[in-house]
Coordinates of C-alpha atoms in Angstrom, one line a residue:
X1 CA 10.2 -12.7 34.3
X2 CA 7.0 -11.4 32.4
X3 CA 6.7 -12.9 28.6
X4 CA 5.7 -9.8 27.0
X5 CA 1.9 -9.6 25.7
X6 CA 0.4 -9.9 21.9
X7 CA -0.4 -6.5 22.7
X8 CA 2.3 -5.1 23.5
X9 CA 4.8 -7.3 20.7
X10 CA 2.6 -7.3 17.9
X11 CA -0.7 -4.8 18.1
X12 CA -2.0 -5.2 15.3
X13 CA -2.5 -8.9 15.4
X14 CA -3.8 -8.3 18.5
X15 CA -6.4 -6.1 17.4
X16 CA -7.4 -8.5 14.5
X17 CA -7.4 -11.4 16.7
X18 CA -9.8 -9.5 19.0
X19 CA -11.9 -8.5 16.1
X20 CA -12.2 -12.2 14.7
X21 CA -12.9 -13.7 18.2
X22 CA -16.1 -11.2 18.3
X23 CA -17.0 -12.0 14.6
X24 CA -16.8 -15.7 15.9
X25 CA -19.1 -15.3 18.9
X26 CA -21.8 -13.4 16.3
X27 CA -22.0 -16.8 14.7
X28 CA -19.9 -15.5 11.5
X29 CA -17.7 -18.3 11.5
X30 CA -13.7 -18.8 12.2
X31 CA -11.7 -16.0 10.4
X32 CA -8.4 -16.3 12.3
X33 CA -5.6 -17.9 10.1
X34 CA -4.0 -19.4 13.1
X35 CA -5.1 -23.2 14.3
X36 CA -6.8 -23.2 17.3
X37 CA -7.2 -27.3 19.4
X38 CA -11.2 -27.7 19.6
X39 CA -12.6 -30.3 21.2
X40 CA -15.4 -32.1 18.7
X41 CA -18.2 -31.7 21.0
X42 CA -17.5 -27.3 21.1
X43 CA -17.3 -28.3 17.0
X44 CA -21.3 -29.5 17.0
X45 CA -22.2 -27.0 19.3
X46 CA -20.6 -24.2 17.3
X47 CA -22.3 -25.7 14.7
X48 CA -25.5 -25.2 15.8
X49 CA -25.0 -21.7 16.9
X50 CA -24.1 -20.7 13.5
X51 CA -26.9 -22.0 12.1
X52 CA -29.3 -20.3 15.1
X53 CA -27.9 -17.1 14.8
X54 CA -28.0 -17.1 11.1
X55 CA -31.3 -18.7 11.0
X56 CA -32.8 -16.1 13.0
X57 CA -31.4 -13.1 10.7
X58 CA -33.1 -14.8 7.5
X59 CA -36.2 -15.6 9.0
X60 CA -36.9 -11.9 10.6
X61 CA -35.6 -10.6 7.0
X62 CA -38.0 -13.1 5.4
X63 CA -40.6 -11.5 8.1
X64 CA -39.4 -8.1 6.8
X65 CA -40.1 -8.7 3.1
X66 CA -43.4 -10.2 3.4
X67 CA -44.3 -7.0 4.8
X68 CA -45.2 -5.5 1.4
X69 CA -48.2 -8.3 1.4
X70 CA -49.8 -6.1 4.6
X71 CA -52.9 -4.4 3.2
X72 CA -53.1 -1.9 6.3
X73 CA -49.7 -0.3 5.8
X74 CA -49.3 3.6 6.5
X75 CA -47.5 6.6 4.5
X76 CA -44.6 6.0 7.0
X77 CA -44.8 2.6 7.1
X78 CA -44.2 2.2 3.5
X79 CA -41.3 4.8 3.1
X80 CA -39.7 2.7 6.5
X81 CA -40.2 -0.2 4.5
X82 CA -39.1 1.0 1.3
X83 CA -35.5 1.5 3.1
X84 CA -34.9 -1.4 5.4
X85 CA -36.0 -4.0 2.4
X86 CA -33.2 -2.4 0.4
X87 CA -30.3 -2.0 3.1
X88 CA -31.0 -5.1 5.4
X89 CA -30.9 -7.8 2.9
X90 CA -27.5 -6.1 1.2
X91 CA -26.5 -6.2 5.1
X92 CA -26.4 -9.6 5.0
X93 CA -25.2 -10.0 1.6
X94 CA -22.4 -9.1 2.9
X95 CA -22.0 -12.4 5.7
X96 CA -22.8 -14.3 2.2
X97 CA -20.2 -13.3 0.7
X98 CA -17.7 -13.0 3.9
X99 CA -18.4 -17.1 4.1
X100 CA -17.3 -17.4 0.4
X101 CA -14.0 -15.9 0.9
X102 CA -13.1 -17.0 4.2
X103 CA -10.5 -19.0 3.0
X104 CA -8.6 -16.2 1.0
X105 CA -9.4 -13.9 3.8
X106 CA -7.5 -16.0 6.5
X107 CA -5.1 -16.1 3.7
X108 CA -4.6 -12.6 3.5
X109 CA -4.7 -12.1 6.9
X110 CA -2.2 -14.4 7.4
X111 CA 0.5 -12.4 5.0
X112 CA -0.7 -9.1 5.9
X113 CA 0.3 -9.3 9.8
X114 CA 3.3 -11.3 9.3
X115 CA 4.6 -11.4 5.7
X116 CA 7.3 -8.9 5.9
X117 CA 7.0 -8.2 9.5
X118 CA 10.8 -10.6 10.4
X119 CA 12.3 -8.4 7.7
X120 CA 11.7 -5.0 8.8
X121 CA 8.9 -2.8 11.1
X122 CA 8.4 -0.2 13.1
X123 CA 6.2 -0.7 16.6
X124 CA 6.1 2.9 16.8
X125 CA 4.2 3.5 13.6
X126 CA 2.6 0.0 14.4
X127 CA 1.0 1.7 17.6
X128 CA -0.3 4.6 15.1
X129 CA -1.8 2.6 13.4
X130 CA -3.9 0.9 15.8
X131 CA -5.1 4.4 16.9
X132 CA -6.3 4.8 13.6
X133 CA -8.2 1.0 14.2
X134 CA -9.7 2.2 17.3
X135 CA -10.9 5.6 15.9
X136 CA -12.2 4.4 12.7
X137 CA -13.8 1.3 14.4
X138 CA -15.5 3.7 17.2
X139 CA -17.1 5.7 14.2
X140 CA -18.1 3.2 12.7
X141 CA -19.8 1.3 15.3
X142 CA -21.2 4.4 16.6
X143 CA -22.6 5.9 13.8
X144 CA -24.7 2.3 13.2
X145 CA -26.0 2.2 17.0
X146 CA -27.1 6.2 17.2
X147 CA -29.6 5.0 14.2
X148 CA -31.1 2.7 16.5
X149 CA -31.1 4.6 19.4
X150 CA -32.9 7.1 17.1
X151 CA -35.3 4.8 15.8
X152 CA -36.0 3.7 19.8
X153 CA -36.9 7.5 20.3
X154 CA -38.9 7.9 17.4
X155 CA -40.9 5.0 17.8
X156 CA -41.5 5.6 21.6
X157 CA -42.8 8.7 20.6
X158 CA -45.7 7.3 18.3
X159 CA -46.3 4.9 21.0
X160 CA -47.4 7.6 23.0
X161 CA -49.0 9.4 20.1
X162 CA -51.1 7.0 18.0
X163 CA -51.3 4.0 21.3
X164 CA -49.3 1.6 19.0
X165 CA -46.5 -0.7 19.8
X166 CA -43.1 0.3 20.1
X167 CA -41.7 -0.1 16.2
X168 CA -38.4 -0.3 14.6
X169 CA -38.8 -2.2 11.9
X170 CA -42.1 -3.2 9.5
X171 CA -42.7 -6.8 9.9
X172 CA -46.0 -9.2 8.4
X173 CA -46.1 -10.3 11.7
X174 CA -46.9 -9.1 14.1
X175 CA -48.9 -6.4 13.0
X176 CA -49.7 -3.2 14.8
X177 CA -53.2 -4.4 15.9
X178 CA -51.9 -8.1 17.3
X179 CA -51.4 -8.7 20.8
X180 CA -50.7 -11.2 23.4
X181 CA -47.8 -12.9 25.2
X182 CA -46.4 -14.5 22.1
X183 CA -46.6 -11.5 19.8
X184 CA -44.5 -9.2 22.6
X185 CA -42.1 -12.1 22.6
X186 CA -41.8 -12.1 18.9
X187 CA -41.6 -7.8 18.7
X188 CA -39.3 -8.2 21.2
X189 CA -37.2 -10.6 18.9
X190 CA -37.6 -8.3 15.4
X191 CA -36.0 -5.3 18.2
X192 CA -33.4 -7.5 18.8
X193 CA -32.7 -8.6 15.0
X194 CA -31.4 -5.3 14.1
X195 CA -29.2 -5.0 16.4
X196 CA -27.9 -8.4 15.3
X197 CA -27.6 -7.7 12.1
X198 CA -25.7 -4.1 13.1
X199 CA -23.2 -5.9 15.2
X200 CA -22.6 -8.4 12.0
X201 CA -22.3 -5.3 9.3
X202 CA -20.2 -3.4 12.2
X203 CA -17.7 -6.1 12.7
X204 CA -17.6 -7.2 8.8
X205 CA -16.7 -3.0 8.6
X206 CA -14.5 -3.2 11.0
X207 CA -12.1 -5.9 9.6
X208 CA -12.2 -4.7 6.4
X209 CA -10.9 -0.6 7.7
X210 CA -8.5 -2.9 9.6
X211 CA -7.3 -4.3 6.7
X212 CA -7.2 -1.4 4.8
X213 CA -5.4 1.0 7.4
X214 CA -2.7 -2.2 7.3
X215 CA -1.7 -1.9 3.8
X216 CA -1.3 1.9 4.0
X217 CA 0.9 0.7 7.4
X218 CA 2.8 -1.2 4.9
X219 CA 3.9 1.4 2.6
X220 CA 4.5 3.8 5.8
X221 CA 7.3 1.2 6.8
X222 CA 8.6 1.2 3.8
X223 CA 9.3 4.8 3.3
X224 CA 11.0 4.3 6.6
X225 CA 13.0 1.6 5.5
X226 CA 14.5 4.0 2.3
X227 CA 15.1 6.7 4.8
X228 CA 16.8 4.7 7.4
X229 CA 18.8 2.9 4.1
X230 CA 20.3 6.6 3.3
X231 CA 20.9 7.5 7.1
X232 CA 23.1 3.7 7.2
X233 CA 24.6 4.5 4.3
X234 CA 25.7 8.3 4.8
X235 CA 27.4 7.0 8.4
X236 CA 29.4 4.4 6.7
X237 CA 30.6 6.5 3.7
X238 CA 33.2 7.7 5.7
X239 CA 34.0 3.9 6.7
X240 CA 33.8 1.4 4.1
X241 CA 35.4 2.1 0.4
X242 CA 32.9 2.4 -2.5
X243 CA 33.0 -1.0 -3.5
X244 CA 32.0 -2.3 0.2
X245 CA 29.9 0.4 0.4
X246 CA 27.7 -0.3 -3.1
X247 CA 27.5 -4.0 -2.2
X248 CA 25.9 -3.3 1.2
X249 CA 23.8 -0.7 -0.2
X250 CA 22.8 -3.8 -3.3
X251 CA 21.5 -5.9 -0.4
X252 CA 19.6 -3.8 1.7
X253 CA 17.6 -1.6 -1.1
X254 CA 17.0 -5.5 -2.8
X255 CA 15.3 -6.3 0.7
X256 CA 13.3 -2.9 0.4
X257 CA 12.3 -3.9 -3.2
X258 CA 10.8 -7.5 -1.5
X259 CA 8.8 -5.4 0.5
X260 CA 7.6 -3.5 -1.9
X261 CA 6.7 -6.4 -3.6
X262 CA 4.9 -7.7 -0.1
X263 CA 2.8 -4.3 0.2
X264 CA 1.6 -4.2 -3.3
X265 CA 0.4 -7.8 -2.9
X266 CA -1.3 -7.1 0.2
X267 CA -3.2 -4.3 -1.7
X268 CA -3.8 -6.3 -4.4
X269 CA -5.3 -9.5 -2.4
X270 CA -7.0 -7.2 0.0
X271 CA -9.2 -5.6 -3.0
X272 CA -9.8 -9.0 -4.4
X273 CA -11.1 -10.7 -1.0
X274 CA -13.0 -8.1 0.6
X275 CA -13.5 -5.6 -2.2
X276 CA -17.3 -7.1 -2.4
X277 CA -17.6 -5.1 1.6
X278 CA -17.0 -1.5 -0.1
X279 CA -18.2 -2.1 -3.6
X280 CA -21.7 -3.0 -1.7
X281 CA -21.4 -0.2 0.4
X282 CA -20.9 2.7 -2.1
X283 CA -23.7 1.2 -3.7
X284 CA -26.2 1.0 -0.8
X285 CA -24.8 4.7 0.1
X286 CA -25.7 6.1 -3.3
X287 CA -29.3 4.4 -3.1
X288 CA -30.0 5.0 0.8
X289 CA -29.0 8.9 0.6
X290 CA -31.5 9.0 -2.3
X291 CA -34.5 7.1 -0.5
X292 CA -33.4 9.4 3.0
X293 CA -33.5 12.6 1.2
X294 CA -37.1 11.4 -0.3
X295 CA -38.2 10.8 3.1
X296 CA -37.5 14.4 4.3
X297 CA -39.3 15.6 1.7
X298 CA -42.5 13.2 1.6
X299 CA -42.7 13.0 5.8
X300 CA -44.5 14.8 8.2
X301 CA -42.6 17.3 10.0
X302 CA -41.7 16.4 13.4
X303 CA -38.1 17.4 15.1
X304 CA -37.5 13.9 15.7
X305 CA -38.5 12.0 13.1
X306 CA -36.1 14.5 10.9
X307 CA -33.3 14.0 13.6
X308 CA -34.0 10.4 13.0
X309 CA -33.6 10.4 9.5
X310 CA -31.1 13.0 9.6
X311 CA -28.8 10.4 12.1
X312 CA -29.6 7.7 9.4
X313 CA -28.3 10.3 6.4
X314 CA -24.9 10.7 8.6
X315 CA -24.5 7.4 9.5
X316 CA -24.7 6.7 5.5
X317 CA -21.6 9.6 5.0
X318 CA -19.4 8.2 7.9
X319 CA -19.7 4.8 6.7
X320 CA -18.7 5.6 2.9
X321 CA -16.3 8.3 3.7
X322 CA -14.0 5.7 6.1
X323 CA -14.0 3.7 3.1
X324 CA -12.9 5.9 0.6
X325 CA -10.5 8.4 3.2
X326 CA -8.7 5.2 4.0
X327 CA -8.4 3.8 0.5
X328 CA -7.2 7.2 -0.9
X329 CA -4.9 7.3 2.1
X330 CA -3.5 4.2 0.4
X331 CA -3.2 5.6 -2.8
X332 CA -1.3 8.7 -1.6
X333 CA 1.2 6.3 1.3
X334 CA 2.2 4.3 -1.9
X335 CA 3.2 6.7 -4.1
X336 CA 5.3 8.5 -2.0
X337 CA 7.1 5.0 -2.0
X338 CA 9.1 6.2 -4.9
X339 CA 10.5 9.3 -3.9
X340 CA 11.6 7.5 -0.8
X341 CA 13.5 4.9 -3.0
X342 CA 15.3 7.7 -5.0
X343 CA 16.4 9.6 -2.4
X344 CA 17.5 6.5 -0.1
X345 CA 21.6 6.8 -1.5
X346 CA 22.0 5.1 -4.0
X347 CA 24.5 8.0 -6.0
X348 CA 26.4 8.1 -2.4
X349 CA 28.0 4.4 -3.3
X350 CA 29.6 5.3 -7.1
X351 CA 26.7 2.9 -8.2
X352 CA 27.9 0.9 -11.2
X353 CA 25.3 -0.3 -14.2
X354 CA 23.8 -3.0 -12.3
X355 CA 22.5 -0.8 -9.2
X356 CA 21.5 2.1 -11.3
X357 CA 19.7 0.2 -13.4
X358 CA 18.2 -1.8 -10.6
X359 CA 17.2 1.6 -9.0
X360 CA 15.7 2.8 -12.1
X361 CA 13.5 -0.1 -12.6
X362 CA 12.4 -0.1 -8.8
X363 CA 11.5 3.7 -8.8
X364 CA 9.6 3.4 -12.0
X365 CA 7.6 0.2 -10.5
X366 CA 6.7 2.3 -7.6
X367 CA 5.3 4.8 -10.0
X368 CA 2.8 2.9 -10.8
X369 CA -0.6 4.3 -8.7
X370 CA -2.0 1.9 -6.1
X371 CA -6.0 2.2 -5.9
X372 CA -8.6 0.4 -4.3
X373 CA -11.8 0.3 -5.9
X374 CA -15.3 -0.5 -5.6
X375 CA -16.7 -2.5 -8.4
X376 CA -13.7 -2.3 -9.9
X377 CA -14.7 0.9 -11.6
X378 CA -14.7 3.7 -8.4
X379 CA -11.4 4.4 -7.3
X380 CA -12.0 4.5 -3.7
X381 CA -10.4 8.4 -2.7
X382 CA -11.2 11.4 -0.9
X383 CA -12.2 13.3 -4.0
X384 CA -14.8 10.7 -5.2
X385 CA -16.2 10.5 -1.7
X386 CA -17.2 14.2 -2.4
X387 CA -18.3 12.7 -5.7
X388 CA -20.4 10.2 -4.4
X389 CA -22.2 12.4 -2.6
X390 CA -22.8 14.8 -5.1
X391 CA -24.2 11.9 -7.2
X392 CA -26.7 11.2 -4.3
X393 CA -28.3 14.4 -4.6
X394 CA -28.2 14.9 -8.3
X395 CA -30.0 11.6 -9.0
X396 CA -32.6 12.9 -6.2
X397 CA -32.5 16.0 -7.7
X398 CA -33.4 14.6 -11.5
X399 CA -36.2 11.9 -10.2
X400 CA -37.4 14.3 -7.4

């Protein structure tokens, strides 16, 4: 007989597991909270994997920044540069920061896929929410590689144009009048670095949506818990007496109140461990829509170097707005929490003092909004999204 798959049984933890296992082979560390047996000789040459792949990204940002020393720069050169220095060293600032709260993140993790998960869940909305994984995972990820298939095109096309090298990035070295064997190996390399460093931001992007979409999950299943609590307790009103009936009902809306204790934890501890992913991102969104919208201005007009920049602008806007749709979609899941508690029948069961006073207290804790925020001062929502864009282009406006 078949043992039912991870996949299958629990999808979301498969999903995550997935995820982590790619974030491992990018050299960004063990983020799995379960123990896996490795031999000490796979430890060493993790080891040194981690510090290669790491070790490459600083020392082609490093490459990147002493850039601004070139004396023979040009117009587009310097707006280029002007851009990547900003967003490429926040890029990584965001692996820092993932390796200071690995620890609490595995925590997290940990509770988030199997806290309350014995107690009480749905596969079918479990399934859903995997969908919503894949689809915000695939824009994402998409969004970040059309940039650099866009810079490709555009730089292929001043190779042909001004007979210079294929460039994606602005490095010191090597510059545009360098050649030889080594220098193609190395321009080869600084290609290859940003797609590195994409693959890290995507995945780091990823998990955090992931994580996200999983506490909204969380106080999905818990409307469905109150619901299912009135449907139980309408079928056996006509079986148990009122006493019987009130006990059972005590019970199972005490369990519902332990997982809405679990879900606003998870929200809680989620914001705190990888609240440093958005809060960087609104920031660099704000700033890179403002440099972007310069550059159309100050650039020469070419239909790709616009679609270029125009493919960076919308990359910018997808990344933000998953943020802040799935955040708000938080906000909104958990405060529909209550209404689900009030109407999950409690006044079927001739409650006495102690259950209507325990209802009371439950509903008005549910009352309470849930928001994610960036910085701690942006509530992460679907209006402020349309805010933060609006922001962008004022502040252009103003300095423009």
């Amino acid at each position: 007989m078949d043992v039912p798959s991870l996949k299958h049984t629990h999808p979301q933890k498969h999903y995550f597991k997935t995820l982590c296992r790619f974030m491992y082979y990018l050299g960004m560390g063990d983020l799995w909270y379960e123990k896996t047996e490795v031999s000490f000789y796979m430890k060493i040459v993790y080891s040194i994997w981690m510090m290669v792949a790491n070790g490459f990204i600083i020392i082609f940002l490093f490459n990147e920044l002493l850039s601004f020393a070139r004396p023979d720069l040009t117009a587009r050169e310097k707006n280029d540069l002007a851009v990547f220095s900003f967003a490429h060293p926040l890029l990584y600032a965001k692996v820092v920061t993932l390796y200071f709260f690995k620890g609490r993140i595995k925590f997290v993790m940990e509770r988030l896929l199997e806290g309350s998960r014995p107690i009480f869940h749905s596969l079918e909305l479990e399934k859903k929410s995997v969908t919503q994984f894949a689809i915000n995972c695939f824009a994402v990820t998409a969004a970040s590689y059309a940039v650099l298939g866009s810079a490709i095109i555009e730089g292929i096309r001043q190779h042909y144009i001004q007979d210079i090298p294929v460039r994606t990035e602005v490095v010191y070295f090597p510059n545009p009048s360098q050649s030889g064997p080594f220098v193609t190996v190395v321009r080869i390399l600084v290609e290859f670095h940003w797609y590195c460093i994409v693959a890290m931001m995507s995945t780091m992007d990823c998990l955090a949506l992931c994580s996200l979409i999983t506490v909204g999950h969380k106080f999905k299943v818990l409307r469905l818990y109150f619901q299912q609590l009135r449907i139980r307790t309408l079928e056996n009103k006509e079986r148990k007496t009122k006493k019987e009936l009130a006990e059972d009902f005590k019970k199972d809306f005490v369990i519902g109140i332990q997982l809405h204790s679990d879900a606003l934890w998870c929200a809680r501890n989620v914001q705190e461990s990888m609240g440093f992913l958005y809060s960087i991102q609104v920031f660099e969104s704000v700033a890179l829509l403002v440099m972007n919208l310069v550059k159309l201005v100050v650039a020469e007009r070419n239909v790709i170097y616009l679609m270029a920049t125009f493919v960076f602008i919308l990359c910018v806007v997808i990344l933000t707005g998953a943020y802040m749709m799935v955040a708000g979609e938080i906000t909104y899941q958990a405060s529909e929490v209550g209404t689900a508690m009030f109407h999950s029948g409690w006044e079927e069961c001739n409650p006495g003092p102690d259950l209507r006073v325990l209802v009371v207290v439950a509903v008005q804790a549910s009352q309470v909004p849930v928001y994610m925020t960036a910085f701690g001062v942006i509530i992460l929502s679907h209006t402020n999204f349309i805010s933060v864009l609006r922001s962008s282009y004022s502040f252009f406006a103003v300095m423009y």
